[in-house]
Amino acid sequence: MLALALLPTPVLAEDGGHEELAALLEDEQARERLIEHLRGAARDDAQATAEEEEAFSLPRQIANITQGIAEGTVTELNAAVAAIRDVNLGDGDNLAEFGMAALDLALVVAITVALFFLLRRLSAPLFRRDSDWALQGSAVSQTVRRTIAVVLAAALDVIIVVLAWVGGYVVTLLFVGGTGEMETRHSLFLNAFLLIEVFKAAIRMIFSSRYEGLRLLPMSGEEAAYWNAWLARLAGFIGYGLLVVVPLTNLNFGTGLGRVAGLLIMLVAFIYALVIILQNKTRVRERLEAMASESTFAFTRFLTNLAARFWHLVALAYFAALAVVTVTRPEDALPFMAQATIQTVVAVLLGSLLAVVLTQVISRQIKVPDETRARFPLLEERLNSYIPTGLKIMRLGILIMVLAVIADAWSLFNLGNWLGSDAGARTIGTVVSVALIVVLATLFWIGVASWIEHRLNPDSDGKEPGAREKTLLTIFRNAIAVALIIMTSMIVLSEIGINIGPLIAGAGVLGLAIGFGAQKLVQDIITGVFIQLENAINAGDVVTAGGITGVAEKLTIRSLGLRDVSGTFHIIPFSSVDSVSNYMRDFAYHVGEYGVAYRENIDDVIVKLRDAFDELIAHEEHKQKIIGELEVHGVTALADSSVNIRVRIKTIPGVQWAIGREYNRLVKMHFDAAGIEIPFPHMTLYFGEDKDGSAPPAHVSMVHRKALQGRKDDGRKRVEDGRADANPTFKGDFDDAED
């Protein structure tokens, strides 16, 4: 069909067109020419498409705008120089007529401005009452009150401007000039008055130097008065200059002088703005940094610090753009800049106000009823934990909307066309879908987690959940969390246009590789699943697993965490668990074997064992932990040095060791009181024997250190007296003492 479309129209119109086309295709040279023609047309279409895309690309648009500004600036400067060279003020009659017109206009200006200030003075009590009402109430109600009060004050301010404008029109029509007629100069001023004073009303709405309750920005009255006066003077100078002075100059002295007047007005305004901005650069930066330090949200703190560092550059760029655009496009520059500025200010104010209201409302803690809190103890805490994240997301959304409106205001981005396009509708739909998916997943998780907490909470139905139920519910909660995160992530990726098919296939291949390469991990998981299904171990049980005995503190699908009696925490993979010894099932026993000497009466020993048990259960604390009576198994062994008697005490699980320690203490006390000997190892010294079988005596003398020292002193004194020779036995004793 494309080939048919490219053929000449007469050929297609003829009855034999198809035959000629067939003949053309059969001819090799004609066919080659047709192919070349089609390729050339395709190249031309591609080049045209590329040029069109380049024309609408952002770099090309910036280049076009820059080129237009430069060329327009040079053209306007040349025209201004030529106008000054060719200026002709005319004769004296024209000057006199101009003077009368100026006096006439000054009268209209004076009447309109006087009427405006009179209305402002008469409405001052209303503004003051509105401000006092806005300052009443709590912090949250003050925000709502201030918003309503500012809107009412702004509406009243605009009404005053309109009334003054109408009054100026009436006075001009009735008393100035011809009755029922209005000169061009009068209408120029009155229209400029309406536009400029409405803009000043917006400035007063932001700063409100006289009324604290109507001030949107957090600053002192003196500082607000400074910025209000500076911006009002600048707006009045530029507005009245471009909307009144320049048009009147064009009418009376020609467009050349009008261009010169416009250039001078914008040059003076830019220099004035430059001086004010540079004077307040440091002060404004310090103020913004102080506001950033007081902010509780990291994102707000970041934006405020960014504004503190670059606010002067943004302000200078704004006034420079205003000057350049006004010079290069005098016919539509001022309305465009005024509309863009007002739209920007309104967008920033509404976005800030909405963010503040959301912060005040949403940041308040969610309270659940006492009955619900008793059944779901962590529900309130979990709901409140999502508030900061949700607030950050909403504030980010507000920031994006404000930036989009600002970009639309300055013609950097056409918001209306984008919203009406397929891309805009698709983007909005994707954002809404992702938000709904995340919200539904969050609500589902809150419901599941709250239900699990309800089952684990003993106060909900008055019944303590079992250890197995606690363990399985904990593992189930972790598994649900992992599955929910994975599924939500997959759905979100699919909604934003990412093909998750390769991702799922890659996950399958990765899972298969893990299955082959991590067999130990698979064994851990499979063994852990069966251990949990068989209820072999629960959290809090005392078990022996993998050769380690301790309390099971942590159970996952892959491993077991044990803490032994010394406090050491052990991680044991389930693949290393060949058998599990659980000491916490249904009941337990303290099994004790007590050895007594062969000389003791076994029946008396059993009586004392029973007496010790009776004393044990006499304490209510121990009695509640013991199930049944003492079991005496009797003599279990005639050992080398003792007769062993076994007893067994049945207890509730987990307390058998404590009961055993207490019972051993009582058995020792009762045996000691009855004189029953508990054998323990002894040492016997053998000194040999003579051939006739008699054993030599062993002379053992236990001498105290002080007595030994006394004997040494006494022996030394006897030797000195000469009595030692007369008593050889004593001499030997002395020698022994010396040794």
Short mmCIF file of C-alpha atoms in Angstrom, two decimals, residues 135-427:
data_model
loop_
_atom_site.label_atom_id
_atom_site.label_comp_id
_atom_site.label_asym_id
_atom_site.label_seq_id
_atom_site.Cartn_x
_atom_site.Cartn_y
_atom_site.Cartn_z
CA LEU A 135 -5.14 34.20 68.22
CA GLN A 136 -7.67 32.46 70.45
CA GLY A 137 -7.84 28.73 71.18
CA SER A 138 -5.25 25.94 71.16
CA ALA A 139 -2.44 25.42 68.68
CA VAL A 140 -4.55 23.31 66.31
CA SER A 141 -7.59 25.60 66.50
CA GLN A 142 -5.33 28.65 66.03
CA THR A 143 -4.15 27.22 62.71
CA VAL A 144 -7.72 26.81 61.50
CA ARG A 145 -8.75 30.18 62.92
CA ARG A 146 -5.76 31.94 61.36
CA THR A 147 -6.56 30.43 57.97
CA ILE A 148 -10.18 31.59 58.10
CA ALA A 149 -9.17 35.01 59.44
CA VAL A 150 -6.55 35.56 56.71
CA VAL A 151 -9.04 34.64 53.99
CA LEU A 152 -11.66 37.02 55.43
CA ALA A 153 -9.09 39.81 55.82
CA ALA A 154 -7.85 39.32 52.25
CA ALA A 155 -11.42 39.43 50.93
CA LEU A 156 -12.10 42.62 52.90
CA ASP A 157 -8.86 44.17 51.63
CA VAL A 158 -9.78 43.40 48.02
CA ILE A 159 -13.28 44.83 48.57
CA ILE A 160 -11.72 48.08 49.85
CA VAL A 161 -9.50 48.28 46.74
CA VAL A 162 -12.49 47.71 44.47
CA LEU A 163 -14.57 50.33 46.30
CA ALA A 164 -11.75 52.87 46.01
CA TRP A 165 -11.39 52.03 42.31
CA VAL A 166 -15.13 52.44 41.75
CA GLY A 167 -15.07 55.72 43.69
CA GLY A 168 -12.22 57.00 41.51
CA TYR A 169 -14.20 56.08 38.39
CA VAL A 170 -17.29 57.88 39.67
CA VAL A 171 -15.40 61.03 40.63
CA THR A 172 -13.60 61.06 37.29
CA LEU A 173 -16.79 60.66 35.28
CA LEU A 174 -18.78 63.26 37.25
CA PHE A 175 -16.35 65.95 38.32
CA VAL A 176 -13.11 65.69 36.27
CA GLY A 177 -13.04 66.53 32.60
CA GLY A 178 -16.25 66.38 30.62
CA THR A 179 -19.28 64.95 32.32
CA GLY A 180 -19.74 61.30 31.43
CA GLU A 181 -16.39 61.14 29.64
CA MET A 182 -13.08 59.69 30.71
CA GLU A 183 -9.69 60.41 29.30
CA THR A 184 -7.20 57.66 28.47
CA ARG A 185 -4.81 58.79 31.17
CA HIS A 186 -7.53 58.44 33.81
CA SER A 187 -8.46 54.92 32.76
CA LEU A 188 -4.79 53.92 32.61
CA PHE A 189 -4.25 55.01 36.20
CA LEU A 190 -7.46 53.51 37.57
CA ASN A 191 -6.87 50.13 35.91
CA ALA A 192 -3.27 50.14 37.13
CA PHE A 193 -4.50 51.10 40.61
CA LEU A 194 -6.83 48.10 40.69
CA LEU A 195 -4.18 45.60 39.58
CA ILE A 196 -1.34 46.96 41.72
CA GLU A 197 -3.35 47.40 44.90
CA VAL A 198 -4.76 43.88 44.62
CA PHE A 199 -1.18 42.66 44.33
CA LYS A 200 -0.24 44.73 47.40
CA ALA A 201 -3.19 43.19 49.22
CA ALA A 202 -1.64 39.78 48.56
CA ILE A 203 1.63 41.07 50.02
CA ARG A 204 -0.22 42.39 53.09
CA MET A 205 -1.87 38.98 53.45
CA ILE A 206 1.55 37.37 53.74
CA PHE A 207 3.25 39.85 56.08
CA SER A 208 0.48 41.85 57.81
CA SER A 209 2.78 44.13 59.76
CA ARG A 210 0.02 45.64 61.95
CA TYR A 211 -2.01 42.54 62.88
CA GLU A 212 -0.18 39.54 64.33
CA GLY A 213 -3.11 37.16 63.97
CA LEU A 214 -3.28 37.76 60.21
CA ARG A 215 0.45 37.24 59.58
CA LEU A 216 1.22 34.02 57.72
CA LEU A 217 5.00 34.09 58.13
CA PRO A 218 6.57 33.56 61.59
CA MET A 219 8.35 36.89 62.11
CA SER A 220 8.18 39.96 64.31
CA GLY A 221 6.01 42.98 63.49
CA GLU A 222 9.02 45.17 62.80
CA GLU A 223 10.52 42.68 60.38
CA ALA A 224 7.17 42.15 58.67
CA ALA A 225 6.74 45.93 58.27
CA TYR A 226 10.20 46.18 56.67
CA TRP A 227 9.55 43.52 54.03
CA ASN A 228 5.99 44.69 53.43
CA ALA A 229 7.13 48.27 52.79
CA TRP A 230 10.02 47.20 50.55
CA LEU A 231 7.92 44.91 48.38
CA ALA A 232 5.02 47.39 48.23
CA ARG A 233 7.29 50.21 47.11
CA LEU A 234 8.93 48.03 44.49
CA ALA A 235 5.58 46.73 43.19
CA GLY A 236 4.16 50.26 43.05
CA PHE A 237 7.21 51.67 41.30
CA ILE A 238 7.30 48.97 38.63
CA GLY A 239 3.53 48.72 38.21
CA TYR A 240 2.66 52.39 37.97
CA GLY A 241 5.79 53.04 35.94
CA LEU A 242 5.06 50.40 33.29
CA LEU A 243 1.26 50.68 33.32
CA VAL A 244 0.91 54.46 33.57
CA VAL A 245 4.14 56.37 32.89
CA VAL A 246 5.27 54.35 29.87
CA PRO A 247 1.88 54.37 28.07
CA LEU A 248 1.44 58.11 28.70
CA THR A 249 4.95 58.74 27.38
CA ASN A 250 4.12 56.74 24.29
CA LEU A 251 0.96 58.76 23.72
CA ASN A 252 2.49 62.17 24.26
CA PHE A 253 6.13 61.88 23.18
CA GLY A 254 6.32 58.77 21.02
CA THR A 255 7.21 55.15 21.53
CA GLY A 256 10.92 55.89 21.53
CA LEU A 257 10.81 57.81 24.77
CA GLY A 258 8.40 55.22 26.13
CA ARG A 259 11.03 52.54 25.59
CA VAL A 260 13.63 54.71 27.28
CA ALA A 261 11.30 55.26 30.22
CA GLY A 262 10.67 51.52 30.51
CA LEU A 263 14.39 50.77 30.45
CA LEU A 264 15.09 53.36 33.15
CA ILE A 265 12.26 52.10 35.36
CA MET A 266 13.40 48.47 35.21
CA LEU A 267 17.06 49.44 35.66
CA VAL A 268 16.27 51.46 38.80
CA ALA A 269 13.99 48.70 40.12
CA PHE A 270 16.66 46.04 39.57
CA ILE A 271 19.37 48.13 41.28
CA TYR A 272 17.04 48.81 44.21
CA ALA A 273 16.16 45.12 44.55
CA LEU A 274 19.84 44.16 44.29
CA VAL A 275 20.79 46.50 47.13
CA ILE A 276 17.99 45.30 49.41
CA ILE A 277 18.72 41.60 48.76
CA LEU A 278 22.45 41.93 49.39
CA GLN A 279 21.83 43.95 52.57
CA ASN A 280 19.58 41.24 54.00
CA LYS A 281 21.45 38.20 52.69
CA THR A 282 23.03 37.21 56.00
CA ARG A 283 20.04 38.13 58.17
CA VAL A 284 17.58 36.10 56.13
CA ARG A 285 19.97 33.15 55.97
CA GLU A 286 20.37 33.10 59.76
CA ARG A 287 16.61 33.34 60.19
CA LEU A 288 15.99 30.42 57.84
CA GLU A 289 18.70 28.33 59.49
CA ALA A 290 17.09 28.95 62.88
CA MET A 291 13.75 27.80 61.47
CA ALA A 292 15.42 24.70 60.04
CA SER A 293 16.96 23.80 63.41
CA GLU A 294 13.52 23.98 65.03
CA SER A 295 11.89 21.72 62.44
CA THR A 296 11.11 18.17 63.53
CA PHE A 297 10.98 16.72 60.00
CA ALA A 298 14.19 16.00 58.14
CA PHE A 299 12.72 16.83 54.73
CA THR A 300 11.46 20.25 55.88
CA ARG A 301 14.80 20.91 57.56
CA PHE A 302 16.62 20.07 54.32
CA LEU A 303 14.42 22.38 52.20
CA THR A 304 14.74 25.23 54.68
CA ASN A 305 18.53 24.90 54.81
CA LEU A 306 18.59 24.83 51.00
CA ALA A 307 16.50 28.00 50.88
CA ALA A 308 18.83 29.63 53.43
CA ARG A 309 21.83 29.04 51.22
CA PHE A 310 20.36 30.06 47.86
CA TRP A 311 17.44 32.43 48.55
CA HIS A 312 19.37 35.51 47.42
CA LEU A 313 20.31 33.86 44.13
CA VAL A 314 16.67 32.97 43.44
CA ALA A 315 15.55 36.51 44.28
CA LEU A 316 18.21 38.08 42.06
CA ALA A 317 17.34 35.71 39.21
CA TYR A 318 13.66 36.66 39.57
CA PHE A 319 14.25 40.39 39.36
CA ALA A 320 16.79 39.97 36.56
CA ALA A 321 14.26 37.93 34.59
CA LEU A 322 11.60 40.56 35.30
CA ALA A 323 13.88 43.29 33.96
CA VAL A 324 14.98 41.40 30.86
CA VAL A 325 11.52 40.13 29.91
CA THR A 326 9.99 43.56 30.46
CA VAL A 327 12.56 45.13 28.15
CA THR A 328 12.42 42.48 25.44
CA ARG A 329 8.64 41.86 25.52
CA PRO A 330 7.06 45.09 26.78
CA GLU A 331 3.64 44.28 25.33
CA ASP A 332 2.93 41.18 27.46
CA ALA A 333 5.84 40.88 29.92
CA LEU A 334 4.27 42.60 32.92
CA PRO A 335 0.94 40.72 32.83
CA PHE A 336 2.83 37.47 32.40
CA MET A 337 5.21 38.19 35.29
CA ALA A 338 2.36 39.37 37.51
CA GLN A 339 0.28 36.28 36.80
CA ALA A 340 3.25 33.95 37.25
CA THR A 341 4.27 35.65 40.50
CA ILE A 342 0.76 35.56 41.95
CA GLN A 343 0.30 31.93 40.95
CA THR A 344 3.66 31.04 42.51
CA VAL A 345 2.90 32.86 45.76
CA VAL A 346 -0.57 31.34 46.00
CA ALA A 347 0.78 27.85 45.28
CA VAL A 348 3.49 28.19 47.94
CA LEU A 349 1.06 29.61 50.50
CA LEU A 350 -1.61 26.99 49.89
CA GLY A 351 0.96 24.18 49.91
CA SER A 352 2.51 25.45 53.14
CA LEU A 353 -0.89 25.90 54.73
CA LEU A 354 -2.01 22.43 53.71
CA ALA A 355 1.24 20.93 55.02
CA VAL A 356 0.85 22.76 58.34
CA VAL A 357 -2.78 21.65 58.73
CA LEU A 358 -1.90 18.06 57.91
CA THR A 359 0.98 18.18 60.39
CA GLN A 360 -1.27 19.56 63.11
CA VAL A 361 -4.06 17.06 62.46
CA ILE A 362 -2.20 13.88 61.54
CA SER A 363 0.65 14.24 64.01
CA ARG A 364 -1.82 13.88 66.86
CA GLN A 365 -1.64 10.42 68.40
CA ILE A 366 -4.42 7.99 67.48
CA LYS A 367 -6.37 6.84 70.51
CA VAL A 368 -8.19 3.50 70.57
CA PRO A 369 -10.89 2.55 73.09
CA ASP A 370 -9.79 0.87 76.30
CA GLU A 371 -11.58 -2.35 75.38
CA THR A 372 -9.82 -2.49 72.02
CA ARG A 373 -6.48 -1.68 73.67
CA ALA A 374 -7.00 -4.55 76.12
CA ARG A 375 -7.65 -7.02 73.29
CA PHE A 376 -5.03 -5.61 70.92
CA PRO A 377 -2.30 -4.11 73.14
CA LEU A 378 0.05 -3.09 70.31
CA LEU A 379 -2.59 -1.80 67.86
CA GLU A 380 -2.39 1.82 69.03
CA GLU A 381 1.40 1.84 68.95
CA ARG A 382 1.46 0.25 65.50
CA LEU A 383 -1.04 2.73 64.07
CA ASN A 384 0.90 5.67 65.47
CA SER A 385 4.15 4.28 64.06
CA TYR A 386 2.81 4.78 60.51
CA ILE A 387 1.93 8.45 61.09
CA PRO A 388 5.45 9.93 60.50
CA THR A 389 5.94 7.93 57.30
CA GLY A 390 2.49 8.79 55.97
CA LEU A 391 3.01 12.44 56.82
CA LYS A 392 6.33 12.51 54.98
CA ILE A 393 4.74 10.95 51.88
CA MET A 394 1.88 13.46 51.90
CA ARG A 395 4.26 16.38 52.37
CA LEU A 396 6.33 15.08 49.45
CA GLY A 397 3.19 14.88 47.33
CA ILE A 398 2.27 18.45 48.28
CA LEU A 399 5.78 19.62 47.35
CA ILE A 400 5.56 17.93 43.94
CA MET A 401 2.17 19.53 43.25
CA VAL A 402 3.47 22.97 44.29
CA LEU A 403 6.51 22.60 42.03
CA ALA A 404 4.27 21.52 39.14
CA VAL A 405 2.02 24.57 39.60
CA ILE A 406 5.06 26.87 39.79
CA ALA A 407 6.54 25.34 36.63
CA ASP A 408 3.19 25.83 34.90
CA ALA A 409 3.07 29.44 36.06
CA TRP A 410 6.42 30.21 34.42
CA SER A 411 5.57 28.26 31.23
CA LEU A 412 8.23 25.69 31.94
CA PHE A 413 5.60 22.97 32.02
CA ASN A 414 2.01 22.94 30.77
CA LEU A 415 0.18 21.29 33.64
CA GLY A 416 -3.26 21.39 32.02
CA ASN A 417 -2.14 19.75 28.77
CA TRP A 418 -0.16 17.14 30.68
CA LEU A 419 -3.13 16.24 32.86
CA GLY A 420 -5.28 15.88 29.76
CA SER A 421 -2.71 13.78 27.89
CA ASP A 422 -2.39 10.01 27.95
CA ALA A 423 0.94 10.24 29.79
CA GLY A 424 -0.56 12.42 32.52
CA ALA A 425 -3.60 10.21 32.97
CA ARG A 426 -1.39 7.13 33.03
CA THR A 427 0.96 8.69 35.60
#
